[in-house]
Coordinates of N, CA and C in Angstrom, one line a residue:
S1 N 74.2 -33.9 -43.5 CA 74.8 -32.6 -43.6 C 73.7 -31.6 -43.2
D2 N 74.1 -30.6 -42.4 CA 73.2 -29.5 -42.0 C 72.8 -28.6 -43.2
R3 N 71.6 -28.1 -43.1 CA 71.1 -27.1 -44.1 C 70.8 -25.8 -43.3
L4 N 71.0 -24.7 -44.0 CA 70.7 -23.4 -43.3 C 69.2 -23.1 -43.5
L5 N 68.6 -22.5 -42.5 CA 67.2 -22.1 -42.5 C 67.2 -20.6 -42.5
Y6 N 66.5 -20.0 -43.5 CA 66.5 -18.6 -43.7 C 65.1 -18.0 -43.4
R7 N 65.1 -16.8 -43.0 CA 63.9 -16.0 -42.8 C 63.8 -14.8 -43.7
V8 N 62.7 -14.7 -44.4 CA 62.6 -13.5 -45.3 C 61.4 -12.7 -44.8
L9 N 61.6 -11.5 -44.4 CA 60.5 -10.6 -44.0 C 60.3 -9.5 -45.0
N10 N 59.1 -9.5 -45.5 CA 58.7 -8.6 -46.6 C 59.7 -8.7 -47.8
D11 N 60.3 -7.7 -48.2 CA 61.2 -7.7 -49.3 C 62.7 -7.6 -48.8
E12 N 62.9 -7.9 -47.6 CA 64.3 -7.8 -47.1 C 65.1 -9.0 -47.6
T13 N 66.4 -8.8 -47.5 CA 67.4 -9.9 -47.8 C 67.2 -11.0 -46.9
P14 N 67.2 -12.3 -47.3 CA 67.1 -13.4 -46.5 C 68.2 -13.4 -45.4
K15 N 67.8 -13.8 -44.2 CA 68.7 -13.9 -43.0 C 68.8 -15.3 -42.5
T16 N 70.0 -15.8 -42.3 CA 70.1 -17.1 -41.7 C 69.7 -17.1 -40.2
I17 N 68.7 -17.9 -39.9 CA 68.2 -17.9 -38.5 C 68.7 -19.2 -37.7
S18 N 68.9 -20.3 -38.4 CA 69.4 -21.5 -37.8 C 69.9 -22.5 -38.8
R19 N 70.3 -23.6 -38.3 CA 70.7 -24.7 -39.1 C 69.8 -25.9 -38.8
V20 N 69.3 -26.5 -39.9 CA 68.5 -27.7 -39.7 C 69.4 -28.9 -39.7
S21 N 69.5 -29.6 -38.5 CA 70.4 -30.7 -38.4 C 69.7 -32.0 -38.6
S22 N 68.4 -32.0 -38.5 CA 67.6 -33.3 -38.7 C 66.2 -32.9 -39.3
F23 N 65.8 -33.6 -40.3 CA 64.5 -33.4 -40.9 C 64.0 -34.8 -41.3
E24 N 62.8 -35.2 -40.7 CA 62.3 -36.5 -41.0 C 60.8 -36.5 -41.3
L25 N 60.4 -37.2 -42.3 CA 59.0 -37.4 -42.6 C 58.7 -38.9 -42.4
T26 N 57.6 -39.2 -41.7 CA 57.2 -40.6 -41.5 C 55.7 -40.7 -42.0
Y27 N 55.4 -41.7 -42.8 CA 54.1 -41.8 -43.4 C 53.3 -43.0 -42.8
Y28 N 52.0 -42.8 -42.6 CA 51.2 -43.8 -42.0 C 49.9 -44.0 -42.9
D29 N 49.4 -45.3 -42.8 CA 48.2 -45.6 -43.5 C 47.0 -45.4 -42.6
S30 N 45.8 -45.8 -43.0 CA 44.6 -45.5 -42.3 C 44.5 -46.2 -40.9
S31 N 45.3 -47.3 -40.8 CA 45.3 -48.0 -39.5 C 46.3 -47.5 -38.6
G32 N 47.1 -46.5 -39.0 CA 48.2 -46.0 -38.2 C 49.5 -46.7 -38.3
S33 N 49.6 -47.7 -39.3 CA 50.8 -48.4 -39.5 C 51.8 -47.6 -40.3
E34 N 53.0 -47.7 -40.0 CA 54.1 -46.9 -40.7 C 54.3 -47.5 -42.0
L35 N 54.4 -46.7 -43.1 CA 54.7 -47.1 -44.4 C 56.2 -46.9 -44.6
S36 N 56.9 -47.9 -45.1 CA 58.4 -47.7 -45.3 C 58.7 -46.8 -46.4
Y37 N 59.8 -46.1 -46.3 CA 60.1 -45.1 -47.4 C 60.3 -45.8 -48.7
S38 N 60.9 -47.0 -48.7 CA 61.2 -47.7 -50.0 C 59.8 -48.1 -50.6
S39 N 58.8 -48.4 -49.8 CA 57.5 -48.8 -50.4 C 56.8 -47.6 -51.1
L40 N 57.2 -46.4 -50.8 CA 56.6 -45.3 -51.4 C 56.9 -45.1 -52.9
Q41 N 57.8 -45.9 -53.5 CA 58.1 -45.8 -54.9 C 56.9 -46.3 -55.7
N42 N 56.0 -47.1 -55.1 CA 54.8 -47.7 -55.7 C 53.7 -46.7 -55.5
S43 N 53.0 -46.3 -56.6 CA 52.0 -45.3 -56.5 C 50.8 -45.8 -55.6
S44 N 50.5 -47.1 -55.7 CA 49.4 -47.6 -54.9 C 49.7 -47.5 -53.4
T45 N 50.9 -47.6 -53.0 CA 51.3 -47.4 -51.6 C 51.2 -45.9 -51.2
R46 N 51.6 -45.0 -52.1 CA 51.5 -43.6 -51.8 C 50.0 -43.2 -51.6
K47 N 49.1 -43.9 -52.3 CA 47.7 -43.6 -52.1 C 47.1 -44.0 -50.8
K48 N 47.9 -44.8 -50.1 CA 47.5 -45.3 -48.7 C 47.8 -44.3 -47.6
I49 N 48.6 -43.3 -47.9 CA 49.1 -42.3 -46.9 C 47.9 -41.6 -46.4
K50 N 47.7 -41.6 -45.1 CA 46.6 -40.9 -44.4 C 47.1 -39.8 -43.4
S51 N 48.3 -40.0 -42.9 CA 48.9 -39.1 -42.0 C 50.4 -39.1 -42.1
I52 N 51.0 -38.0 -41.7 CA 52.4 -37.8 -41.8 C 53.0 -37.2 -40.5
T53 N 54.1 -37.8 -40.0 CA 54.7 -37.2 -38.8 C 55.9 -36.4 -39.4
I54 N 56.0 -35.1 -38.9 CA 57.1 -34.3 -39.3 C 58.0 -34.0 -38.1
Y55 N 59.3 -34.2 -38.3 CA 60.3 -34.0 -37.2 C 61.4 -33.1 -37.7
V56 N 61.6 -32.0 -37.0 CA 62.7 -31.1 -37.3 C 63.5 -30.7 -36.1
K57 N 64.8 -30.8 -36.3 CA 65.7 -30.4 -35.2 C 66.6 -29.3 -35.8
V58 N 66.6 -28.1 -35.1 CA 67.4 -27.0 -35.5 C 68.4 -26.6 -34.4
E59 N 69.4 -26.0 -34.9 CA 70.5 -25.4 -34.0 C 70.7 -24.0 -34.4
S60 N 71.1 -23.2 -33.4 CA 71.4 -21.8 -33.8 C 72.6 -21.7 -34.8
A61 N 72.5 -20.7 -35.6 CA 73.5 -20.5 -36.7 C 74.9 -20.1 -36.1
E62 N 74.8 -19.5 -34.9 CA 76.0 -19.0 -34.2 C 76.2 -19.6 -32.8
F63 N 77.4 -19.6 -32.3 CA 77.6 -20.1 -31.0 C 76.9 -19.2 -30.0
V64 N 76.3 -19.8 -28.9 CA 75.7 -19.0 -27.8 C 76.2 -19.7 -26.6
D65 N 77.0 -18.9 -25.8 CA 77.6 -19.4 -24.6 C 78.4 -20.7 -24.9
S66 N 79.2 -20.6 -26.0 CA 80.1 -21.7 -26.4 C 79.4 -22.9 -26.9
L67 N 78.1 -22.8 -27.2 CA 77.3 -24.0 -27.7 C 76.4 -23.5 -28.8
Y68 N 76.0 -24.5 -29.6 CA 74.9 -24.3 -30.6 C 73.7 -24.6 -29.8
Q69 N 72.8 -23.6 -29.6 CA 71.5 -23.9 -28.9 C 70.6 -24.6 -29.9
G70 N 69.7 -25.4 -29.4 CA 68.9 -26.2 -30.3 C 67.4 -26.2 -29.9
A71 N 66.6 -26.7 -30.8 CA 65.2 -26.9 -30.5 C 64.7 -28.1 -31.4
E72 N 63.7 -28.8 -30.9 CA 63.1 -29.9 -31.7 C 61.6 -29.7 -31.8
W73 N 61.0 -30.1 -32.9 CA 59.6 -30.0 -33.2 C 59.1 -31.2 -33.9
K74 N 58.1 -31.8 -33.3 CA 57.5 -33.0 -33.9 C 56.0 -32.9 -33.9
R75 N 55.4 -33.2 -35.0 CA 53.9 -33.1 -35.1 C 53.4 -34.1 -36.1
K76 N 52.3 -34.8 -35.8 CA 51.6 -35.7 -36.7 C 50.4 -35.0 -37.2
I77 N 50.3 -35.0 -38.6 CA 49.2 -34.3 -39.2 C 48.4 -35.3 -40.1
S78 N 47.1 -35.0 -40.2 CA 46.3 -35.8 -41.1 C 45.5 -34.8 -42.0
P79 N 46.2 -34.4 -43.1 CA 45.6 -33.4 -44.0 C 44.3 -33.9 -44.6
K80 N 43.3 -33.1 -44.8 CA 42.0 -33.5 -45.3 C 42.1 -34.0 -46.7
N81 N 43.1 -33.6 -47.5 CA 43.2 -34.0 -48.9 C 43.7 -35.5 -48.9
L82 N 44.1 -36.0 -47.8 CA 44.6 -37.4 -47.8 C 43.5 -38.4 -47.3
N83 N 42.4 -37.8 -46.9 CA 41.3 -38.7 -46.4 C 40.3 -39.0 -47.4

């Protein structure tokens, strides 16, 4: 199910800017192997996380030219606190 994405500028009332139709996190160990989500219940597996891929797909909150316009963003990060 989609979730609304809001923007808050200074002290203004939050404004809906889009809908998040997909949000995924993928976890990797030091060798770049993907760690399954179910394995993350184990704290020793969580300690193996060295990088994370973030994927977000958003669609406009309103119709534009009879369609919901969309955008996708994907990035793999390796935070220093995981190394």
